[in-house]
Amino acid sequence: MSAERIDGRAFAEGLRGRVAAAVPAFAQATGRNPGLAVVLVGEDPASQIYVRSKHKATLEAGMESFEHRLPDTTSQDELVALVEQLNADERVDGILVQLPLPKGVDDKAVIATIEPAKDVDGFHVVNAGKLAVGEDALVSCTPLGCLMLLKDRLSSLSGLEAVVVGRSNIVGKPMAQLLLRENCTVTIAHSRTSDLAAVVGRGDIVVAAVGQPELIKGAWLKPGAVVIDVGMNRLEGEGGKTRLLGDVEFATASEVASAITPVPGGVGPMTIAVLLRNTLVAASARAGLRPPEGL
Ligand code: NDP
């Protein structure tokens, strides 16, 4: 069997197009465009790239982009004060504080300051809690993007066995909650799981969010499984070039799975597209408008 490649890039492009198409109706109803504020502290090179891409994508979707770049000497109090200012700014519908934050700054305390209605990353405990109890919530972008890819591929997720490898608050746990909401039977595996291969082998759906290059082997998979690889592991290749590898051994997994996301070009492009979607959803809710359809 040779698995179908799930084209996250194409899906993300479509989603971004649908968001951009819905922005004019918001602007007409409210007299302004939705606004996303991104806060970057320090010089982390990967974060700089992410923030630049987010800024560009926000403008392309017809939204306002408010960028705040602060030196890595910024104190926690200064950062909290900025978030409070953004909470009060009516032009700002979404606030994203780029992680990781410099040493000495407690990211939990900063995220707790974000107004939950503007928490487009879905990291605030109010949104995590709402997701857990089945209420409408702003949901973390990467797992929501994974769910969109799964729903696009599978007509129904109900009753399927889903195995999520990884239990971070950013990916693994919200992913498991989303799959549970779709009536999957969900198993969460992590670094203390004994016999990971056997657990992975139960999954009709396998979502890998581990951060270990090619940890999950094709031979572990149930034949026909749908595999979503969140992993983004940068490895030094020949000639100093960096290679991006997923958490799943793509070559062997492609022989067993029915569909799989490649790395790059799978989950990665979904994150920013969902961030724009979440910003428009947050903006609509703040303005008392119904959420745009088809997002
Ligand atoms: P974390 O490091 O926060 O969590 C990793 C999880 O994997 C932990 O729960 C850990 O278990 C588990 N784990 C580690 N080693 C093993 C192992 N050998 N066997 C089983 N489980 C293991 O990572 P994130 O969730 O933030 O990210 C995971 C991956 O996804 C990374 O590669 C990251 O770069 C990528 N990522 C990609 C995004 C995108 O595409 N846009 C966005 C976010 C992340 P334990 O809890 O026991 O320590």
PDB file of C-alpha atoms in Angstrom, residues 130-264:
ATOM      1  CA  LYS A 130     -13.995  25.058  28.177  1.00  0.00           C
ATOM      2  CA  LEU A 131     -12.631  22.602  25.624  1.00  0.00           C
ATOM      3  CA  ALA A 132     -12.391  19.925  28.318  1.00  0.00           C
ATOM      4  CA  VAL A 133     -16.017  20.378  29.433  1.00  0.00           C
ATOM      5  CA  GLY A 134     -17.338  20.631  25.873  1.00  0.00           C
ATOM      6  CA  GLU A 135     -18.110  24.368  25.728  1.00  0.00           C
ATOM      7  CA  ASP A 136     -17.296  26.642  22.799  1.00  0.00           C
ATOM      8  CA  ALA A 137     -13.680  27.690  23.168  1.00  0.00           C
ATOM      9  CA  LEU A 138     -10.807  29.183  21.271  1.00  0.00           C
ATOM     10  CA  VAL A 139      -8.754  26.059  20.574  1.00  0.00           C
ATOM     11  CA  SER A 140      -5.011  25.786  20.151  1.00  0.00           C
ATOM     12  CA  CYS A 141      -4.213  26.276  16.448  1.00  0.00           C
ATOM     13  CA  THR A 142      -2.058  23.226  15.684  1.00  0.00           C
ATOM     14  CA  PRO A 143      -4.417  20.530  17.061  1.00  0.00           C
ATOM     15  CA  LEU A 144      -7.437  22.263  15.559  1.00  0.00           C
ATOM     16  CA  GLY A 145      -5.626  22.238  12.207  1.00  0.00           C
ATOM     17  CA  CYS A 146      -4.913  18.509  12.635  1.00  0.00           C
ATOM     18  CA  LEU A 147      -8.595  17.879  13.311  1.00  0.00           C
ATOM     19  CA  MET A 148      -9.574  19.803  10.184  1.00  0.00           C
ATOM     20  CA  LEU A 149      -7.255  17.620   8.092  1.00  0.00           C
ATOM     21  CA  LEU A 150      -8.712  14.467   9.662  1.00  0.00           C
ATOM     22  CA  LYS A 151     -12.306  15.571   9.090  1.00  0.00           C
ATOM     23  CA  ASP A 152     -11.469  16.439   5.506  1.00  0.00           C
ATOM     24  CA  ARG A 153     -10.093  12.950   4.975  1.00  0.00           C
ATOM     25  CA  LEU A 154     -12.572  10.830   6.995  1.00  0.00           C
ATOM     26  CA  SER A 155     -16.326  11.131   6.580  1.00  0.00           C
ATOM     27  CA  SER A 156     -16.856  10.374  10.275  1.00  0.00           C
ATOM     28  CA  LEU A 157     -14.449  10.004  13.188  1.00  0.00           C
ATOM     29  CA  SER A 158     -17.099   8.514  15.472  1.00  0.00           C
ATOM     30  CA  GLY A 159     -16.120   5.208  17.068  1.00  0.00           C
ATOM     31  CA  LEU A 160     -12.594   5.200  15.665  1.00  0.00           C
ATOM     32  CA  GLU A 161      -9.613   4.375  17.866  1.00  0.00           C
ATOM     33  CA  ALA A 162      -7.366   7.436  18.067  1.00  0.00           C
ATOM     34  CA  VAL A 163      -3.892   7.370  19.567  1.00  0.00           C
ATOM     35  CA  VAL A 164      -2.246  10.694  20.409  1.00  0.00           C
ATOM     36  CA  VAL A 165       1.469  10.415  21.165  1.00  0.00           C
ATOM     37  CA  GLY A 166       2.461  13.404  23.312  1.00  0.00           C
ATOM     38  CA  ARG A 167       0.630  15.129  26.158  1.00  0.00           C
ATOM     39  CA  SER A 168       1.739  18.757  25.973  1.00  0.00           C
ATOM     40  CA  ASN A 169      -0.789  21.471  26.819  1.00  0.00           C
ATOM     41  CA  ILE A 170      -0.185  22.997  23.390  1.00  0.00           C
ATOM     42  CA  VAL A 171      -0.706  19.954  21.166  1.00  0.00           C
ATOM     43  CA  GLY A 172      -1.278  16.524  22.740  1.00  0.00           C
ATOM     44  CA  LYS A 173      -3.927  17.309  25.359  1.00  0.00           C
ATOM     45  CA  PRO A 174      -6.134  19.599  23.238  1.00  0.00           C
ATOM     46  CA  MET A 175      -5.787  17.123  20.345  1.00  0.00           C
ATOM     47  CA  ALA A 176      -7.090  14.345  22.564  1.00  0.00           C
ATOM     48  CA  GLN A 177     -10.001  16.539  23.721  1.00  0.00           C
ATOM     49  CA  LEU A 178     -10.929  17.386  20.134  1.00  0.00           C
ATOM     50  CA  LEU A 179     -10.892  13.724  19.114  1.00  0.00           C
ATOM     51  CA  LEU A 180     -13.002  12.820  22.141  1.00  0.00           C
ATOM     52  CA  ARG A 181     -15.492  15.516  21.106  1.00  0.00           C
ATOM     53  CA  GLU A 182     -15.698  13.723  17.729  1.00  0.00           C
ATOM     54  CA  ASN A 183     -16.547  10.483  19.591  1.00  0.00           C
ATOM     55  CA  CYS A 184     -13.235   8.742  19.011  1.00  0.00           C
ATOM     56  CA  THR A 185     -11.964   6.304  21.607  1.00  0.00           C
ATOM     57  CA  VAL A 186      -8.831   8.158  22.621  1.00  0.00           C
ATOM     58  CA  THR A 187      -5.553   6.921  24.062  1.00  0.00           C
ATOM     59  CA  ILE A 188      -2.835   9.387  25.048  1.00  0.00           C
ATOM     60  CA  ALA A 189       0.702   7.990  25.015  1.00  0.00           C
ATOM     61  CA  HIS A 190       3.779   9.733  26.438  1.00  0.00           C
ATOM     62  CA  SER A 191       7.359   9.129  27.501  1.00  0.00           C
ATOM     63  CA  ARG A 192       6.350   6.719  30.288  1.00  0.00           C
ATOM     64  CA  THR A 193       4.065   4.611  28.107  1.00  0.00           C
ATOM     65  CA  SER A 194       5.190   1.013  28.180  1.00  0.00           C
ATOM     66  CA  ASP A 195       5.129  -0.710  24.795  1.00  0.00           C
ATOM     67  CA  LEU A 196       4.485   2.366  22.676  1.00  0.00           C
ATOM     68  CA  ALA A 197       4.505   0.214  19.522  1.00  0.00           C
ATOM     69  CA  ALA A 198       1.530  -1.841  20.750  1.00  0.00           C
ATOM     70  CA  VAL A 199      -0.395   1.285  21.778  1.00  0.00           C
ATOM     71  CA  VAL A 200       0.241   2.977  18.422  1.00  0.00           C
ATOM     72  CA  GLY A 201      -0.889  -0.239  16.706  1.00  0.00           C
ATOM     73  CA  ARG A 202      -4.423   0.235  18.101  1.00  0.00           C
ATOM     74  CA  GLY A 203      -4.942   3.511  16.242  1.00  0.00           C
ATOM     75  CA  ASP A 204      -7.210   3.954  13.269  1.00  0.00           C
ATOM     76  CA  ILE A 205      -5.924   7.506  13.715  1.00  0.00           C
ATOM     77  CA  VAL A 206      -2.425   8.252  15.007  1.00  0.00           C
ATOM     78  CA  VAL A 207      -1.368  11.799  15.869  1.00  0.00           C
ATOM     79  CA  ALA A 208       2.334  12.114  16.660  1.00  0.00           C
ATOM     80  CA  ALA A 209       3.369  15.202  18.656  1.00  0.00           C
ATOM     81  CA  VAL A 210       6.560  14.086  20.335  1.00  0.00           C
ATOM     82  CA  GLY A 211       9.579  16.018  19.098  1.00  0.00           C
ATOM     83  CA  GLN A 212      11.690  12.874  18.408  1.00  0.00           C
ATOM     84  CA  PRO A 213      12.728  12.404  14.780  1.00  0.00           C
ATOM     85  CA  GLU A 214      11.114   9.344  13.170  1.00  0.00           C
ATOM     86  CA  LEU A 215      10.325   7.724  16.513  1.00  0.00           C
ATOM     87  CA  ILE A 216       7.173   6.051  15.193  1.00  0.00           C
ATOM     88  CA  LYS A 217       7.851   3.251  12.719  1.00  0.00           C
ATOM     89  CA  GLY A 218       5.655   2.016   9.920  1.00  0.00           C
ATOM     90  CA  ALA A 219       5.709  -1.508  11.352  1.00  0.00           C
ATOM     91  CA  TRP A 220       3.926  -0.239  14.495  1.00  0.00           C
ATOM     92  CA  LEU A 221       0.910   1.065  12.587  1.00  0.00           C
ATOM     93  CA  LYS A 222      -2.421  -0.631  12.037  1.00  0.00           C
ATOM     94  CA  PRO A 223      -2.794  -1.179   8.276  1.00  0.00           C
ATOM     95  CA  GLY A 224      -4.918   1.600   6.821  1.00  0.00           C
ATOM     96  CA  ALA A 225      -4.369   4.018   9.712  1.00  0.00           C
ATOM     97  CA  VAL A 226      -4.556   7.764   9.060  1.00  0.00           C
ATOM     98  CA  VAL A 227      -1.392   9.379  10.389  1.00  0.00           C
ATOM     99  CA  ILE A 228      -0.963  13.028  11.339  1.00  0.00           C
ATOM    100  CA  ASP A 229       2.646  13.972  12.011  1.00  0.00           C
ATOM    101  CA  VAL A 230       2.993  17.168  14.035  1.00  0.00           C
ATOM    102  CA  GLY A 231       6.725  16.732  14.632  1.00  0.00           C
ATOM    103  CA  MET A 232       9.109  19.385  13.377  1.00  0.00           C
ATOM    104  CA  ASN A 233      12.626  18.220  14.122  1.00  0.00           C
ATOM    105  CA  ARG A 234      15.434  20.250  12.580  1.00  0.00           C
ATOM    106  CA  LEU A 235      18.530  18.154  11.949  1.00  0.00           C
ATOM    107  CA  GLU A 236      21.889  19.215  10.580  1.00  0.00           C
ATOM    108  CA  GLY A 237      22.282  17.535   7.195  1.00  0.00           C
ATOM    109  CA  GLU A 238      25.215  17.287   4.837  1.00  0.00           C
ATOM    110  CA  GLY A 239      26.964  20.549   3.999  1.00  0.00           C
ATOM    111  CA  GLY A 240      25.456  22.300   7.037  1.00  0.00           C
ATOM    112  CA  LYS A 241      21.957  22.244   5.505  1.00  0.00           C
ATOM    113  CA  THR A 242      19.107  21.703   7.947  1.00  0.00           C
ATOM    114  CA  ARG A 243      16.611  18.950   7.281  1.00  0.00           C
ATOM    115  CA  LEU A 244      13.143  18.924   8.726  1.00  0.00           C
ATOM    116  CA  LEU A 245      12.000  15.516   9.952  1.00  0.00           C
ATOM    117  CA  GLY A 246       8.706  14.446  11.450  1.00  0.00           C
ATOM    118  CA  ASP A 247       8.054  12.204  14.444  1.00  0.00           C
ATOM    119  CA  VAL A 248       6.987   9.388  12.092  1.00  0.00           C
ATOM    120  CA  GLU A 249       9.284   7.401   9.817  1.00  0.00           C
ATOM    121  CA  PHE A 250       7.619   8.579   6.643  1.00  0.00           C
ATOM    122  CA  ALA A 251       9.001   5.989   4.199  1.00  0.00           C
ATOM    123  CA  THR A 252       7.910   2.930   6.204  1.00  0.00           C
ATOM    124  CA  ALA A 253       4.683   4.522   7.460  1.00  0.00           C
ATOM    125  CA  SER A 254       3.635   5.289   3.875  1.00  0.00           C
ATOM    126  CA  GLU A 255       3.703   1.555   3.169  1.00  0.00           C
ATOM    127  CA  VAL A 256       1.168   0.789   5.902  1.00  0.00           C
ATOM    128  CA  ALA A 257      -1.013   3.866   6.443  1.00  0.00           C
ATOM    129  CA  SER A 258      -3.902   4.825   4.157  1.00  0.00           C
ATOM    130  CA  ALA A 259      -3.059   8.526   4.449  1.00  0.00           C
ATOM    131  CA  ILE A 260      -0.270  10.527   6.069  1.00  0.00           C
ATOM    132  CA  THR A 261       0.834  14.140   6.397  1.00  0.00           C
ATOM    133  CA  PRO A 262       4.326  14.815   5.049  1.00  0.00           C
ATOM    134  CA  VAL A 263       6.880  16.942   6.896  1.00  0.00           C
ATOM    135  CA  PRO A 264       7.180  19.635   5.676  1.00  0.00           C
TER     136      PRO A 264
END
